[in-house]
């Protein structure tokens, strides 16, 4: 796998020390959704001490704000967070942050561009290989926040044909797999409470449950929500995928 193309722009607020990288945290900037968001994270004009390892802009361009991922860390998830037994500052020290440029009011159309989704996925795939991580080490700010104050990346398309996981698995030569990270499945995006799934020829209720919930054994949830009397589904059928309670 080739290293993604990126542009270096060193962030002002970078700290020494990186124990080992244990995960990747996805965010959205909730700014303007433009290059200004990258410039802000490189050098916040309002005095907030924040930074991030990478940004991904709407044209798919990747900006690397941490000049040395092995030795330095950024300040992207240090408050009210918990991940793998680490809290607050320890989380930000041990994770690579990726800010996906997005407007505060989600008014851009499309909300995320295809170039942005695929660039984010390819960057994650490369980082997973580079730091010997696994898919379940990819998480979101929403998942690791402990006080409910963050829900980013908001409305990011993880699922579906042009979704994050499809690009991620395809880059690893496993396009059919696109399974959801088990950690991520625990906290569904509140903006995507009711999803639908177009049944493909190889799908089973169990494989669909695995995809959306991370557990095949949850297939009765989908069966019940759709009023199915058996587990038989047919290609082209549209199923409601309820939020896991
Ligand atoms: Zn965030």
Coordinates of C-alpha atoms and ligand atoms in Angstrom, one line a residue, residues 26-28 76 99 141 150 152, ligand 1:
X26 CA -12.0 10.7 13.4
X27 CA -13.5 14.2 13.9
X28 CA -15.2 16.8 11.8
X76 CA -7.2 16.8 19.4
X99 CA -10.2 16.2 11.3
X141 CA -14.6 11.5 18.9
X150 CA -19.2 15.9 21.0
X152 CA -18.4 14.2 15.5
Ligands
LIG1 ZN1 -13.8 16.2 17.5

